[in-house]
Short mmCIF file of C-alpha atoms and ligand atoms in Angstrom, two decimals:
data_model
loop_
_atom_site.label_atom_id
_atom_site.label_comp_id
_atom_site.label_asym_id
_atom_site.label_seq_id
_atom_site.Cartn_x
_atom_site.Cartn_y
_atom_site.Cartn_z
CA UNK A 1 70.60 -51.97 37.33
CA UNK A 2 74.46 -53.35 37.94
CA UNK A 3 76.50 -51.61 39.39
CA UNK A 4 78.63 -51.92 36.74
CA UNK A 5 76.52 -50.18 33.84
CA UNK A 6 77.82 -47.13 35.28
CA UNK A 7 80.33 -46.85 32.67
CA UNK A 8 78.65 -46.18 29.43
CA UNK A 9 80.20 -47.83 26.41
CA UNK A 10 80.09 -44.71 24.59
CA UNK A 11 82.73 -42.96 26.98
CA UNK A 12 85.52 -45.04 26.89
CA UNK A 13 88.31 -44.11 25.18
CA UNK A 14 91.32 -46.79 24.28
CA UNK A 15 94.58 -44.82 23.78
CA UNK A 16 98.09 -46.54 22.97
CA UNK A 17 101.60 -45.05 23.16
CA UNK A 18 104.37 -47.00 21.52
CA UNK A 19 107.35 -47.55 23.01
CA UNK A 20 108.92 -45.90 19.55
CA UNK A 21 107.67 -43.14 20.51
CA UNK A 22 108.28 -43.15 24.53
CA UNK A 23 111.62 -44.47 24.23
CA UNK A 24 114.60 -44.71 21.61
CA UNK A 25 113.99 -48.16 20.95
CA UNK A 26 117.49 -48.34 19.05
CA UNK A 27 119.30 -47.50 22.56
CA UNK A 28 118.49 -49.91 25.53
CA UNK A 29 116.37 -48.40 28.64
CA UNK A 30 116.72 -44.85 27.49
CA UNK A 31 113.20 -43.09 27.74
CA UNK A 32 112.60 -39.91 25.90
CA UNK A 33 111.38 -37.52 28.70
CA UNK A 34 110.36 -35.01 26.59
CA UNK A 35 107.89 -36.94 24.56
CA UNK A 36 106.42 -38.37 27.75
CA UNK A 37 106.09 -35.09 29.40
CA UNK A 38 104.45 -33.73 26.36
CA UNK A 39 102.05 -36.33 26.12
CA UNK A 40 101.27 -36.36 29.09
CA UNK A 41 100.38 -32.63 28.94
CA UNK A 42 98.40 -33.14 26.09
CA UNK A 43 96.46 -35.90 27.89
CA UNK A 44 95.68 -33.70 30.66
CA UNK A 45 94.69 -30.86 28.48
CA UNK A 46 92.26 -32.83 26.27
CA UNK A 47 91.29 -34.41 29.83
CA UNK A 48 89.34 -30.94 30.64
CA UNK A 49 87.50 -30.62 27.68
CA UNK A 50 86.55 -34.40 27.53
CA UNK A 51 85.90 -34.71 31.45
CA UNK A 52 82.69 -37.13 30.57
CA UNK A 53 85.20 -39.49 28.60
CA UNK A 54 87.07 -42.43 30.26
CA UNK A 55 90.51 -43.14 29.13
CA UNK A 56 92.40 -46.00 29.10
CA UNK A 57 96.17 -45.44 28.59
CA UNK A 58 98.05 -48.62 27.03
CA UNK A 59 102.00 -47.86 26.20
CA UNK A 60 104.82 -50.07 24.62
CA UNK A 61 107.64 -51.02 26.36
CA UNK A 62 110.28 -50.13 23.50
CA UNK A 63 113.20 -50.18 24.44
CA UNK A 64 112.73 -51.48 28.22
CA UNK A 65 111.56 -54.28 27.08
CA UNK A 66 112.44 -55.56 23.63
CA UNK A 67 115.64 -56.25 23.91
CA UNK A 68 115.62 -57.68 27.27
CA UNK A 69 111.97 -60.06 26.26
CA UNK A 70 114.75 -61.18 23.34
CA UNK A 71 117.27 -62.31 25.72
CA UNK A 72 114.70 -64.23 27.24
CA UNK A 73 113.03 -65.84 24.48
CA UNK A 74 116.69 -66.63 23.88
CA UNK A 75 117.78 -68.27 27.20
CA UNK A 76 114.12 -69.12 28.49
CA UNK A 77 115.62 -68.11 32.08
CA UNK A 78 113.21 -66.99 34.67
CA UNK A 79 115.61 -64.37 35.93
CA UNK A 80 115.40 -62.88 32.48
CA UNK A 81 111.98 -62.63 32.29
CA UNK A 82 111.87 -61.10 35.67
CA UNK A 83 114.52 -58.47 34.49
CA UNK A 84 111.82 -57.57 31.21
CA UNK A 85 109.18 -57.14 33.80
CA UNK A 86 111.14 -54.77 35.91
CA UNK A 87 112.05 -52.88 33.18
CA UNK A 88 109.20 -52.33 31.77
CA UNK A 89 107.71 -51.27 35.00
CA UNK A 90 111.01 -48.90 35.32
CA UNK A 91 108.94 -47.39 32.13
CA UNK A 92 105.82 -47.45 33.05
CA UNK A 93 106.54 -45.50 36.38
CA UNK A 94 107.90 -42.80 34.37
CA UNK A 95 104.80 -42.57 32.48
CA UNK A 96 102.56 -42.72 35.44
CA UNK A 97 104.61 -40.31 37.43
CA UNK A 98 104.36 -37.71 34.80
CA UNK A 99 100.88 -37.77 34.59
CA UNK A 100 100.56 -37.42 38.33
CA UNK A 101 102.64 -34.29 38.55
CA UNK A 102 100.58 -32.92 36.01
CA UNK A 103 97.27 -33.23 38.85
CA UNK A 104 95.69 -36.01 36.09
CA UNK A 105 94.91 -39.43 38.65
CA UNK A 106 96.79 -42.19 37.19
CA UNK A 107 97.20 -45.85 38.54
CA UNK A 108 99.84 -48.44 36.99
CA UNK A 109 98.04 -51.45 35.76
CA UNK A 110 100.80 -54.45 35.47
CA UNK A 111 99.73 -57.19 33.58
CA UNK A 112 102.47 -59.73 35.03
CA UNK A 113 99.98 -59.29 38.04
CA UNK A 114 96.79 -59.61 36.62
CA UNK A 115 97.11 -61.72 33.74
CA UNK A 116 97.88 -65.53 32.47
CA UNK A 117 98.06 -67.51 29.89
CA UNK A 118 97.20 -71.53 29.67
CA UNK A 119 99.73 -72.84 26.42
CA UNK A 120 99.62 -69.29 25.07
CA UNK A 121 95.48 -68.71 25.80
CA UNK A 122 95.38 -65.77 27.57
CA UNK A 123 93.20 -64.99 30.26
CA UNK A 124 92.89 -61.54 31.60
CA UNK A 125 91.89 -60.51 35.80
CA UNK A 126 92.13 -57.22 35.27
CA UNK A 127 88.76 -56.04 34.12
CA UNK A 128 86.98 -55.25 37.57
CA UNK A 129 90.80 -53.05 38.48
CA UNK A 130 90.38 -51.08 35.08
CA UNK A 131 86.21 -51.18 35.86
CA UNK A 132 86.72 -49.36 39.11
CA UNK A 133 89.75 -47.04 38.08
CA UNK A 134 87.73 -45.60 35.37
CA UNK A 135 84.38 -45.32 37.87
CA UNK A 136 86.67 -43.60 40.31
CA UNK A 137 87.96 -41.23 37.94
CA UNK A 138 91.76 -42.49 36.92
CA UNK A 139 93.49 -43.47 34.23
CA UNK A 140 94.31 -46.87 34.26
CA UNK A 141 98.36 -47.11 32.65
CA UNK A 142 99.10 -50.74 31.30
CA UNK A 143 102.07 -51.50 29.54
CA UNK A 144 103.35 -54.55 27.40
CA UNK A 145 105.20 -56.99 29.67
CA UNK A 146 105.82 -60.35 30.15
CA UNK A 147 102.77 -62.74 31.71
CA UNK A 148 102.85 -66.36 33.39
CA UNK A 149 101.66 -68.82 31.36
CA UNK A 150 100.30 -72.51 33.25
CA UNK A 151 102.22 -74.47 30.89
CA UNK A 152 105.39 -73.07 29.48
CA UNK A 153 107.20 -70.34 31.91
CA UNK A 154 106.40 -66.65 30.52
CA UNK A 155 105.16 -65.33 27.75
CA UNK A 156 105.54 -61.92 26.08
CA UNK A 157 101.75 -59.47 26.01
CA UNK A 158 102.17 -56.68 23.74
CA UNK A 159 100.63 -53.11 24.25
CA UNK A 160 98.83 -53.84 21.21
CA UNK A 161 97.29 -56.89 22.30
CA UNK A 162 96.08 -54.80 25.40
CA UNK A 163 94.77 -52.58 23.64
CA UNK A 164 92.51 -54.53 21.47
CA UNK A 165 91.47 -56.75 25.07
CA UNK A 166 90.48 -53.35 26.60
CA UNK A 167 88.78 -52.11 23.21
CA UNK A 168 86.71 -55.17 23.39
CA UNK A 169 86.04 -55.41 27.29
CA UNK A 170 84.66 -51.97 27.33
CA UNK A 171 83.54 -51.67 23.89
CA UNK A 172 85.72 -48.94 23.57
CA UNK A 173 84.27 -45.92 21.07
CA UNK A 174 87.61 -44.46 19.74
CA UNK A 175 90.82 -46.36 19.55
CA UNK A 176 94.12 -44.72 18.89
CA UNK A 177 97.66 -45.98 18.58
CA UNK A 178 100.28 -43.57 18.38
CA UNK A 179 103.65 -45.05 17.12
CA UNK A 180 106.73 -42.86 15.37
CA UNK A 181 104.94 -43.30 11.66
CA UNK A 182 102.43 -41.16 9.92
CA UNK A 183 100.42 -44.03 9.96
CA UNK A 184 100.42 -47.48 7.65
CA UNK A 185 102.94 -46.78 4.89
CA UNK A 186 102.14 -48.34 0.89
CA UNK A 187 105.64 -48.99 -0.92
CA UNK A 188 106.17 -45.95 -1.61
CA UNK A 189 105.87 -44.43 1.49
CA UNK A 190 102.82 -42.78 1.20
CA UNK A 191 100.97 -43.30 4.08
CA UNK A 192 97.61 -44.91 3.57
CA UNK A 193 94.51 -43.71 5.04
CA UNK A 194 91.66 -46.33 5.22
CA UNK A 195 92.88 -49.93 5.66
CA UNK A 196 89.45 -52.41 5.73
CA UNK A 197 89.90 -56.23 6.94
CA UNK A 198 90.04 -57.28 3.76
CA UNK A 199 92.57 -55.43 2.28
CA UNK A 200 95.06 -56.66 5.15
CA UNK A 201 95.94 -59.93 3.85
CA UNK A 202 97.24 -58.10 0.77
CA UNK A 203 99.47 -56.12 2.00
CA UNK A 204 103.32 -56.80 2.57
CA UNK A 205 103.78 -54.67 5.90
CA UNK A 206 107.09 -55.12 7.34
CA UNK A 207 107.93 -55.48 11.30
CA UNK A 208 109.48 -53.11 13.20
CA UNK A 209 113.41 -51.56 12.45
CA UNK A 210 114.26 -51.82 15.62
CA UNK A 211 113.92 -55.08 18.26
CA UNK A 212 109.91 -55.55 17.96
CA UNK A 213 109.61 -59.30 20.19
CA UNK A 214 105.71 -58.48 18.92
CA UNK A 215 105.65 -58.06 14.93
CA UNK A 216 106.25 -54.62 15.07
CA UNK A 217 103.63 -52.58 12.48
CA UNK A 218 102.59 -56.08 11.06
CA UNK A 219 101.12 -57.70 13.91
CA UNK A 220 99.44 -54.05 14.85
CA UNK A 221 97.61 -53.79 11.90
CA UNK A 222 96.51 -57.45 11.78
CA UNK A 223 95.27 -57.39 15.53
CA UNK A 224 93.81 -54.17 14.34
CA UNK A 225 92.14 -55.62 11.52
CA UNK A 226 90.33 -58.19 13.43
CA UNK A 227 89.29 -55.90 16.05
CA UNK A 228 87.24 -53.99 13.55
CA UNK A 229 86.28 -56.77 11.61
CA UNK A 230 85.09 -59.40 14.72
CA UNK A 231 84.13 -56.36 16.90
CA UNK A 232 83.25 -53.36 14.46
CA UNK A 233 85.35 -50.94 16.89
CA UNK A 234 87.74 -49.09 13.90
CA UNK A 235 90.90 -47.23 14.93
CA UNK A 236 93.26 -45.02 14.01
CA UNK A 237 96.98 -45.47 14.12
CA UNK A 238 98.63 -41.72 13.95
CA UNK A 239 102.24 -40.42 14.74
CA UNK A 240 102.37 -39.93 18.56
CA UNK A 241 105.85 -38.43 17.91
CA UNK A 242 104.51 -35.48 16.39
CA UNK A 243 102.80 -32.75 18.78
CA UNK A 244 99.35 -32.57 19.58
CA UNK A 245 98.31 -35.41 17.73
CA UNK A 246 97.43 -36.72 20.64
CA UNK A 247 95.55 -34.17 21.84
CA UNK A 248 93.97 -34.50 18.70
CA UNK A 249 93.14 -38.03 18.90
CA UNK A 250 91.50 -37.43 22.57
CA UNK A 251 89.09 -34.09 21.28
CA UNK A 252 87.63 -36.24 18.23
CA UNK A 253 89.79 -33.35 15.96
CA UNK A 254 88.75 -34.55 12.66
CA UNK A 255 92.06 -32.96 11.35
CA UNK A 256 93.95 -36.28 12.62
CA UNK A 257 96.31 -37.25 9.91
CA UNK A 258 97.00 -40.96 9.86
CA UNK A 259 95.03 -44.70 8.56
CA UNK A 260 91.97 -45.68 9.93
CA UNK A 261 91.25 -49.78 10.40
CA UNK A 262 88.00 -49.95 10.12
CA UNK A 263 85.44 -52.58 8.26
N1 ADP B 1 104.36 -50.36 6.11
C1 ADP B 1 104.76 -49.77 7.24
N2 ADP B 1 104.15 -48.63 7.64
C2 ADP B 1 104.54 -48.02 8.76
N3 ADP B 1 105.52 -48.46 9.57
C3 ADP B 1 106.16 -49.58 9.23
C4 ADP B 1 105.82 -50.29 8.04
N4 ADP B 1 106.63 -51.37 7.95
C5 ADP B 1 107.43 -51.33 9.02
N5 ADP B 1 107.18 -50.27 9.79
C6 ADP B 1 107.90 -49.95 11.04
O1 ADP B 1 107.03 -50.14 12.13
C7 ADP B 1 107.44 -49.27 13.16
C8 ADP B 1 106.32 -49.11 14.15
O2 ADP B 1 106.10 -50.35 14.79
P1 ADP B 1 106.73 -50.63 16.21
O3 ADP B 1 108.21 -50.41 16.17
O4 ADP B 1 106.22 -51.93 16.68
O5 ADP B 1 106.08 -49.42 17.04
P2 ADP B 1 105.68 -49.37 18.58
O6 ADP B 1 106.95 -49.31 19.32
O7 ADP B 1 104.93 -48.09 18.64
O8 ADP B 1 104.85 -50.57 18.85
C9 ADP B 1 107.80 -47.99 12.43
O9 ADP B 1 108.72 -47.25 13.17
C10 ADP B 1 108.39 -48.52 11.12
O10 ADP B 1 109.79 -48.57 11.20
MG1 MG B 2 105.59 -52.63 18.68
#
């Protein structure tokens, strides 16, 4: 048997935090430390009763990174992408470090490190890091940041694109994104609860009200979308701003209010 068959499909949980919720994405590099210390004591409580699951922890970079990736895309300046990864890892050490005090083992994954991209194809190195973190017990932490690409300087890697390459890698069995929405909002407001593949290309989903450099609720559900439709993994985007959703999302509570991608 490999070695790596150790981690059973079935036990690997894909959870996303946005930066809307982690950060005020309106006010540049200001994190909100109470929703990350909640959440992270919501991850460590559902961690006891769900000590079989693995968890993979994915967050945005909001506001430590969206403006600053803009400047960049703006100049195209190396020192400015530099500045977005630093940033973002300013976040992500926060996030991290909260978890840790709470006794929950939790290693920074940083995808300028461990990923690249060849004229925008992106290859990931991280698999066999994540592989052993979650063999070993700890929460892997990867954030959206900025990534080298062979051809054309750096390029942006959202949270959400993480999270759908670590869905797929480990054939994750529950996907969650938590953003600072009820979940996918109709014209009205209402927010919708089942979204299928199809029904995607219908809808007129707007981007993000703050600096999104990713596409903001648009390109979420569309990366969602195909994830359930090319991979059959569904998930469910809920309000991570809101108290113990999260916890929740990580004890399979059926009571989760949000939309469910699925095909
Ligand atoms: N139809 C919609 N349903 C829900 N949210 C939407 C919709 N259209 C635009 N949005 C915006 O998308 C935002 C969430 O996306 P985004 O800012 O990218 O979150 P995150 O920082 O978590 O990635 C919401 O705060 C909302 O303002
Ligand atoms: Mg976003």
């Amino acid at each position: 048997m490999n070695e790596r068959s150790r981690i059973h499909a079935e036990e690997v949980y894909v959870l996303k935090i946005g930066g809307s919720v982690l950060t005020e994405k309106g006010k540049e590099r200001t994190a909100r430390k109470d929703a990350i210390k909640r959440i992270s004591k919501e991850i460590a409580l559902a961690t006891l009763h769900t000590a079989r699951k693995k968890l993979i922890l994915v967050h945005g970079a909001g506001s430590y990174g969206h403006p600053q990736a803009k400047v960049y895309q703006e100049s195209g300046e190396v020192e400015d992408a530099l500045v977005t990864h630093e940033s973002a890892k300013e976040l992500n050490r926060l996030v991290v470090s909260s978890l840790m005090e709470l006794g929950l083992k939790a290693m920074p994954i940083h995808p300028l490190s461990g990923v690249v991209s060849k004229g925008g194809r992106i290859k990931y190195k991280i698999k066999e890091q994540i592989e052993l973190a979650l063999e070993a017990g700890i929460v892997p932490v990867l954030h959206g940041d900025v990534i080298m690409d062979e051809k054309e300087g750096f390029r942006i890697l959202s949270g959400d694109q993480l999270v759908v390459y670590a869905a797929k890698e480990f054939k994750a069995s529950r996907v969650g994104v938590g953003t600072d929405v009820d979940g996918v909002l109709d014209d009205e407001g209402e927010v919708i609860r089942k979204i299928t593949p199809v029904d995607v290309d219908k809808m007129s989903i707007k981007g993000s009200e703050h600096v999104d450099v990713t596409g903001g609720m648009k390109e979420k559900v569309h990366l969602l979308a195909k994830l359930a439709s090319e991979n059959n993994i569904p998930s469910v985007l809920f309000n991570a701003s809101r108290e113990s959703n999260v916890y929740k999302f990580l004890t399979d509570d059926e009571n989760l209010f949000g939309t469910v991608i699925s095909a």
